[in-house]
């Protein structure tokens, strides 16, 4: 993502992306919901209590069998950082991909990878998006996502512990939590890991050409594949995680995100005691992987701390900047929010 505000009108779409092939690995898994007592310290892994939300028709935040574990998410961050810099097309990103796929498979999820070739300012790059599916009663889909590539730097050891290590770690742990209660969810969930989010040139728009932005390669490819397969209408909402593991976590509201979706998450965060972390100030994010979905008419929210993360795109974006507690906070809020997102989507359908 680039710093600063940007409206959607001057965005360009879809460039130089060719389809190579797809593989599917298969095991099935269930879904569930959690909450922590208001203001309880994060990272306890405790089971929560039922609380009635201010908004009477929103489902209450319910207790559950398995809690989001910040230390497990942290272990996934450590694993990625240990692989080193992980730009698109690199052996290190291939190892990261294998790690993500194997973790999700070990939770019994159906996992597929979609390989494609992107034309970039530094030549053609082989890329691959990863999707883990949790089938629901309805074919309608909610996507929870993160990019998993690190920005390419020729002269810098950039390991991207928070960008994207933390959001990848949180998404993997969310997969474990959502797949361990043996109950079929009302909507289908896709946990999606996008390749090629970062620009290959230093600046987000520095090498952009009309119809050929130098960023969001994986998410743009994902949307075009959904369109090609007439699957776009199935996707009812996208939740994007990016740079949300900083130890001094404070999440403002991305100014491009869909308001009702953002409200559900921020409201739920307040209800379970994280109102001082999910705050009501605007966060100018400019560009990120939710844009191609917003352009395609899909309600989308970006959960990101960009402007108050000084190590952004520097060698200082290292594991000591990331905390298990911060990932636990976002994990708890996500899991408590999902039933409400479902409810809103189902209400819209009816
Ligand atoms: Zn980045």
Coordinates of N, CA, C and O in Angstrom, one line a residue, residues 154-259:
X154 N 16.7 -4.7 -3.6 CA 18.0 -5.3 -4.1 C 19.0 -5.1 -3.0 O 19.9 -6.0 -2.7
X155 N 19.0 -3.9 -2.3 CA 20.1 -3.6 -1.4 C 19.7 -3.5 0.0 O 20.2 -2.6 0.8
X156 N 18.7 -4.2 0.4 CA 18.2 -4.1 1.8 C 17.7 -5.5 2.2 O 17.0 -6.2 1.5
X157 N 18.0 -5.9 3.5 CA 17.5 -7.2 4.0 C 16.1 -6.9 4.6 O 16.0 -6.5 5.7
X158 N 15.1 -7.0 3.7 CA 13.7 -6.6 4.2 C 12.9 -7.9 4.5 O 12.6 -8.6 3.5
X159 N 12.7 -8.2 5.7 CA 12.0 -9.5 6.1 C 10.5 -9.3 6.4 O 9.8 -10.3 6.5
X160 N 10.0 -8.0 6.4 CA 8.6 -7.8 6.5 C 7.9 -8.6 7.6 O 6.9 -9.3 7.4
X161 N 8.3 -8.4 8.8 CA 7.7 -9.1 10.0 C 6.3 -8.7 10.2 O 5.4 -9.6 10.4
X162 N 6.0 -7.4 10.0 CA 4.6 -6.9 10.1 C 3.9 -6.8 8.8 O 2.7 -6.9 8.6
X163 N 4.7 -6.7 7.7 CA 4.2 -6.4 6.4 C 4.9 -7.4 5.4 O 5.9 -7.1 4.8
X164 N 4.3 -8.6 5.3 CA 3.0 -9.1 5.7 C 3.0 -10.2 6.8 O 2.0 -10.9 7.0
X165 N 4.1 -10.4 7.5 CA 4.3 -11.5 8.4 C 3.1 -11.7 9.3 O 2.5 -12.8 9.5
X166 N 2.7 -10.5 10.0 CA 1.7 -10.6 11.0 C 0.3 -10.9 10.5 O -0.4 -11.7 11.0
X167 N 0.0 -10.4 9.3 CA -1.4 -10.6 8.8 C -1.4 -12.1 8.3 O -2.5 -12.7 8.4
X168 N -0.3 -12.6 7.7 CA -0.3 -14.0 7.3 C -0.4 -14.9 8.5 O -1.3 -15.8 8.5
X169 N 0.3 -14.6 9.6 CA 0.2 -15.4 10.8 C -1.2 -15.4 11.4 O -1.7 -16.5 11.8
X170 N -1.8 -14.2 11.4 CA -3.1 -14.1 12.0 C -4.1 -14.9 11.1 O -5.0 -15.6 11.7
X171 N -4.0 -14.9 9.8 CA -4.9 -15.6 8.9 C -4.8 -17.1 9.0 O -5.8 -17.8 9.0
X172 N -3.6 -17.6 9.2 CA -3.4 -19.0 9.4 C -4.0 -19.5 10.7 O -4.8 -20.4 10.7
X173 N -3.8 -18.7 11.8 CA -4.4 -19.0 13.1 C -5.9 -18.9 13.0 O -6.6 -19.7 13.6
X174 N -6.4 -18.0 12.3 CA -7.8 -17.9 12.1 C -8.4 -19.1 11.4 O -9.4 -19.6 11.8
X175 N -7.6 -19.7 10.5 CA -8.0 -20.9 9.8 C -8.1 -22.1 10.8 O -9.1 -22.9 10.7
X176 N -7.2 -22.1 11.7 CA -7.3 -23.2 12.8 C -8.5 -23.0 13.6 O -9.3 -23.9 13.9
X177 N -8.7 -21.8 14.1 CA -9.9 -21.5 15.0 C -11.2 -21.7 14.3 O -12.1 -22.4 14.8
X178 N -11.3 -21.3 13.0 CA -12.6 -21.4 12.3 C -12.9 -22.8 11.9 O -14.0 -23.1 11.5
X179 N -11.9 -23.7 11.9 CA -12.1 -25.0 11.4 C -12.1 -26.1 12.5 O -12.0 -27.3 12.3
X180 N -12.4 -25.6 13.8 CA -12.3 -26.6 14.9 C -13.5 -26.6 15.8 O -13.4 -26.8 17.0
X181 N -14.7 -26.4 15.2 CA -15.9 -26.6 16.1 C -17.0 -27.5 15.5 O -18.0 -27.7 16.2
X182 N -16.7 -28.1 14.4 CA -17.6 -29.2 13.9 C -19.0 -28.7 13.5 O -19.9 -29.5 13.4
X183 N -19.2 -27.4 13.3 CA -20.5 -27.0 12.9 C -20.4 -26.3 11.5 O -19.5 -25.5 11.3
X184 N -21.3 -26.5 10.6 CA -21.2 -25.9 9.3 C -21.6 -24.5 9.4 O -22.7 -24.1 9.9
X185 N -20.8 -23.5 8.8 CA -21.2 -22.1 8.9 C -22.3 -21.8 8.0 O -22.6 -22.5 7.1
X186 N -23.0 -20.6 8.2 CA -24.1 -20.2 7.4 C -23.6 -19.8 6.0 O -24.3 -19.9 5.0
X187 N -22.4 -19.2 5.9 CA -21.8 -18.8 4.6 C -20.5 -19.6 4.4 O -19.9 -20.0 5.4
X188 N -20.1 -19.6 3.2 CA -18.8 -20.3 2.9 C -17.7 -19.3 3.2 O -17.8 -18.1 2.9
X189 N -16.6 -19.7 3.7 CA -15.4 -18.8 3.9 C -14.3 -19.2 3.0 O -14.0 -20.4 2.9
X190 N -13.6 -18.2 2.4 CA -12.4 -18.4 1.7 C -11.3 -17.6 2.4 O -11.5 -16.4 2.6
X191 N -10.3 -18.3 2.9 CA -9.1 -17.6 3.4 C -8.1 -17.5 2.3 O -7.6 -18.5 1.7
X192 N -7.8 -16.3 1.9 CA -7.1 -16.0 0.6 C -5.7 -15.3 0.9 O -5.7 -14.3 1.6
X193 N -4.7 -15.9 0.3 CA -3.3 -15.3 0.5 C -2.9 -14.8 -0.9 O -2.7 -15.6 -1.9
X194 N -2.8 -13.4 -1.1 CA -2.5 -12.8 -2.4 C -1.0 -12.7 -2.6 O -0.3 -12.3 -1.7
X195 N -0.5 -13.1 -3.8 CA 0.9 -12.8 -4.2 C 0.9 -11.4 -4.8 O -0.1 -10.9 -5.2
X196 N 2.1 -10.9 -4.9 CA 2.3 -9.7 -5.7 C 1.6 -8.4 -5.3 O 1.2 -7.6 -6.2
X197 N 1.4 -8.2 -4.0 CA 0.7 -7.0 -3.6 C 1.7 -5.8 -3.8 O 1.2 -4.7 -4.2
X198 N 2.9 -6.0 -3.4 CA 3.9 -4.9 -3.4 C 4.3 -4.4 -4.8 O 4.4 -5.2 -5.7
X199 N 4.6 -3.1 -4.9 CA 5.1 -2.6 -6.2 C 6.6 -3.0 -6.3 O 7.3 -3.1 -5.3
X200 N 7.0 -3.3 -7.6 CA 8.4 -3.7 -7.8 C 9.3 -2.4 -7.8 O 10.5 -2.4 -7.4
X201 N 8.8 -1.3 -8.3 CA 9.5 0.0 -8.2 C 9.3 0.5 -6.7 O 8.4 0.0 -6.0
X202 N 10.1 1.5 -6.3 CA 10.0 1.9 -4.9 C 8.7 2.5 -4.6 O 8.0 2.0 -3.6
X203 N 8.2 3.4 -5.4 CA 6.9 4.0 -5.2 C 5.7 3.2 -5.7 O 5.8 2.5 -6.8
X204 N 4.6 3.2 -5.0 CA 3.4 2.4 -5.4 C 3.0 2.7 -6.8 O 2.6 1.8 -7.6
X205 N 3.0 4.0 -7.2 CA 2.6 4.4 -8.6 C 3.7 4.8 -9.5 O 3.5 5.1 -10.6
X206 N 4.9 4.7 -9.0 CA 6.1 5.2 -9.7 C 6.2 4.6 -11.1 O 6.5 5.3 -12.1
X207 N 5.9 3.3 -11.3 CA 6.0 2.7 -12.6 C 4.7 2.3 -13.2 O 4.6 1.5 -14.1
X208 N 3.6 2.9 -12.6 CA 2.3 2.5 -13.1 C 2.1 3.1 -14.6 O 2.6 4.1 -14.9
X209 N 1.4 2.3 -15.4 CA 1.1 2.7 -16.8 C -0.4 2.6 -16.9 O -1.0 1.8 -16.1
X210 N -1.0 3.3 -17.8 CA -2.5 3.2 -18.0 C -2.9 1.7 -18.2 O -2.3 1.0 -19.0
X211 N -3.8 1.2 -17.3 CA -4.2 -0.2 -17.4 C -3.2 -1.1 -16.8 O -3.4 -2.4 -16.9
X212 N -2.1 -0.6 -16.3 CA -1.0 -1.5 -15.8 C -0.4 -1.0 -14.5 O 0.7 -0.5 -14.5
X213 N -1.1 -1.1 -13.4 CA -0.5 -0.6 -12.1 C 0.6 -1.6 -11.8 O 0.6 -2.8 -12.1
X214 N 1.6 -1.1 -11.0 CA 2.7 -1.9 -10.6 C 2.5 -2.3 -9.1 O 3.2 -2.0 -8.2
X215 N 1.3 -3.0 -8.9 CA 1.0 -3.4 -7.5 C -0.3 -4.3 -7.6 O -0.9 -4.4 -8.7
X216 N -0.7 -4.9 -6.5 CA -1.9 -5.7 -6.4 C -2.1 -6.7 -7.5 O -3.2 -6.9 -8.0
X217 N -1.0 -7.3 -8.0 CA -1.0 -8.3 -9.1 C -1.9 -9.5 -8.7 O -2.8 -9.9 -9.5
X218 N -1.8 -10.0 -7.5 CA -2.5 -11.2 -7.1 C -4.0 -10.9 -6.9 O -4.8 -11.7 -7.4
X219 N -4.3 -9.8 -6.3 CA -5.8 -9.5 -6.0 C -6.5 -9.1 -7.3 O -7.6 -9.5 -7.5
X220 N -5.8 -8.5 -8.2 CA -6.4 -8.2 -9.5 C -6.6 -9.4 -10.3 O -7.7 -9.6 -10.9
X221 N -5.6 -10.3 -10.2 CA -5.8 -11.6 -10.9 C -7.0 -12.4 -10.3 O -7.8 -13.0 -11.0
X222 N -7.1 -12.3 -9.0 CA -8.1 -13.1 -8.3 C -9.5 -12.6 -8.8 O -10.4 -13.4 -9.1
X223 N -9.7 -11.3 -8.8 CA -11.0 -10.8 -9.3 C -11.2 -11.1 -10.7 O -12.4 -11.5 -11.1
X224 N -10.2 -11.1 -11.6 CA -10.5 -11.4 -13.0 C -10.8 -12.9 -13.1 O -11.6 -13.3 -13.9
X225 N -10.2 -13.8 -12.3 CA -10.5 -15.2 -12.3 C -12.0 -15.4 -11.9 O -12.7 -16.2 -12.4
X226 N -12.4 -14.7 -10.8 CA -13.8 -14.8 -10.3 C -14.7 -14.4 -11.5 O -15.7 -15.1 -11.7
X227 N -14.4 -13.4 -12.2 CA -15.2 -12.9 -13.2 C -15.3 -13.9 -14.4 O -16.4 -14.3 -14.8
X228 N -14.1 -14.4 -14.8 CA -14.0 -15.4 -15.8 C -14.9 -16.7 -15.5 O -15.4 -17.3 -16.4
X229 N -14.9 -17.0 -14.2 CA -15.6 -18.2 -13.8 C -17.0 -17.9 -13.4 O -17.7 -18.8 -12.7
X230 N -17.5 -16.7 -13.6 CA -18.9 -16.3 -13.1 C -19.1 -16.5 -11.7 O -20.1 -17.0 -11.2
X231 N -18.0 -16.3 -10.9 CA -18.1 -16.5 -9.4 C -18.2 -15.2 -8.7 O -18.3 -15.2 -7.4
X232 N -18.1 -14.1 -9.4 CA -18.0 -12.8 -8.7 C -19.2 -12.6 -7.8 O -19.1 -12.1 -6.6
X233 N -20.4 -13.0 -8.2 CA -21.6 -12.7 -7.5 C -21.7 -13.5 -6.2 O -22.4 -13.2 -5.2
X234 N -20.9 -14.6 -6.1 CA -20.9 -15.4 -4.9 C -20.2 -14.7 -3.7 O -20.5 -14.9 -2.6
X235 N -19.3 -13.8 -4.1 CA -18.5 -13.1 -3.0 C -19.2 -11.9 -2.5 O -19.4 -10.9 -3.2
X236 N -19.7 -12.0 -1.2 CA -20.5 -11.0 -0.6 C -19.7 -10.0 0.2 O -20.2 -8.9 0.5
X237 N -18.5 -10.3 0.6 CA -17.7 -9.4 1.4 C -16.3 -9.9 1.4 O -16.0 -11.1 1.4
X238 N -15.4 -8.9 1.5 CA -14.0 -9.2 1.7 C -13.4 -8.4 2.9 O -13.7 -7.2 3.1
X239 N -12.7 -9.2 3.7 CA -12.0 -8.6 4.9 C -10.5 -8.7 4.6 O -10.0 -9.8 4.4
X240 N -9.8 -7.6 4.5 CA -8.4 -7.6 4.2 C -7.6 -7.3 5.5 O -7.9 -6.3 6.2
X241 N -6.6 -8.1 5.8 CA -5.7 -7.8 6.9 C -4.3 -7.4 6.3 O -3.8 -8.0 5.4
X242 N -3.7 -6.3 6.9 CA -2.4 -5.9 6.4 C -1.8 -5.1 7.5 O -2.4 -4.1 8.0
X243 N -0.6 -5.4 7.9 CA 0.1 -4.6 8.9 C -0.7 -4.3 10.1 O -1.0 -3.2 10.5
X244 N -1.2 -5.5 10.8 CA -2.0 -5.3 12.0 C -1.4 -6.0 13.2 O -2.1 -6.4 14.1
X245 N 0.0 -6.1 13.2 CA 0.6 -6.9 14.3 C 1.5 -6.1 15.2 O 2.2 -6.6 16.1
X246 N 1.6 -4.7 14.9 CA 2.5 -3.9 15.6 C 2.3 -3.9 17.2 O 1.1 -4.0 17.6
X247 N 3.3 -3.9 18.0 CA 3.2 -4.0 19.4 C 2.5 -2.8 20.0 O 1.8 -2.9 21.0
X248 N 2.6 -1.6 19.3 CA 1.8 -0.4 19.6 C 0.6 -0.3 18.7 O 0.6 0.6 17.8
X249 N -0.3 -1.3 18.8 CA -1.3 -1.4 17.8 C -2.4 -0.3 18.0 O -2.9 -0.1 19.1
X250 N -2.8 0.4 16.9 CA -3.9 1.3 16.9 C -4.4 1.3 15.5 O -3.7 1.6 14.6
X251 N -5.7 0.9 15.3 CA -6.3 0.7 14.0 C -7.3 1.8 13.7 O -8.4 1.8 14.3
X252 N -7.0 2.7 12.8 CA -7.9 3.7 12.4 C -8.8 3.1 11.3 O -8.6 2.0 10.9
X253 N -9.8 3.9 10.8 CA -10.7 3.4 9.8 C -10.2 3.8 8.4 O -10.1 5.0 8.1
X254 N -9.8 2.8 7.6 CA -9.4 3.0 6.2 C -10.5 3.8 5.5 O -11.7 3.4 5.5
X255 N -10.2 4.8 4.8 CA -11.2 5.7 4.3 C -11.8 5.2 3.0 O -12.8 5.7 2.6
X256 N -11.3 4.1 2.4 CA -11.9 3.6 1.2 C -12.8 2.4 1.5 O -13.6 2.0 0.7
X257 N -12.8 1.9 2.8 CA -13.5 0.7 3.1 C -15.0 0.9 3.1 O -15.5 2.0 3.4
X258 N -15.8 -0.2 2.9 CA -17.2 -0.2 3.0 C -17.7 0.1 4.4 O -17.4 -0.7 5.3
X259 N -18.5 1.1 4.6 CA -18.8 1.5 6.0 C -19.6 0.5 6.8 O -19.2 0.2 7.9

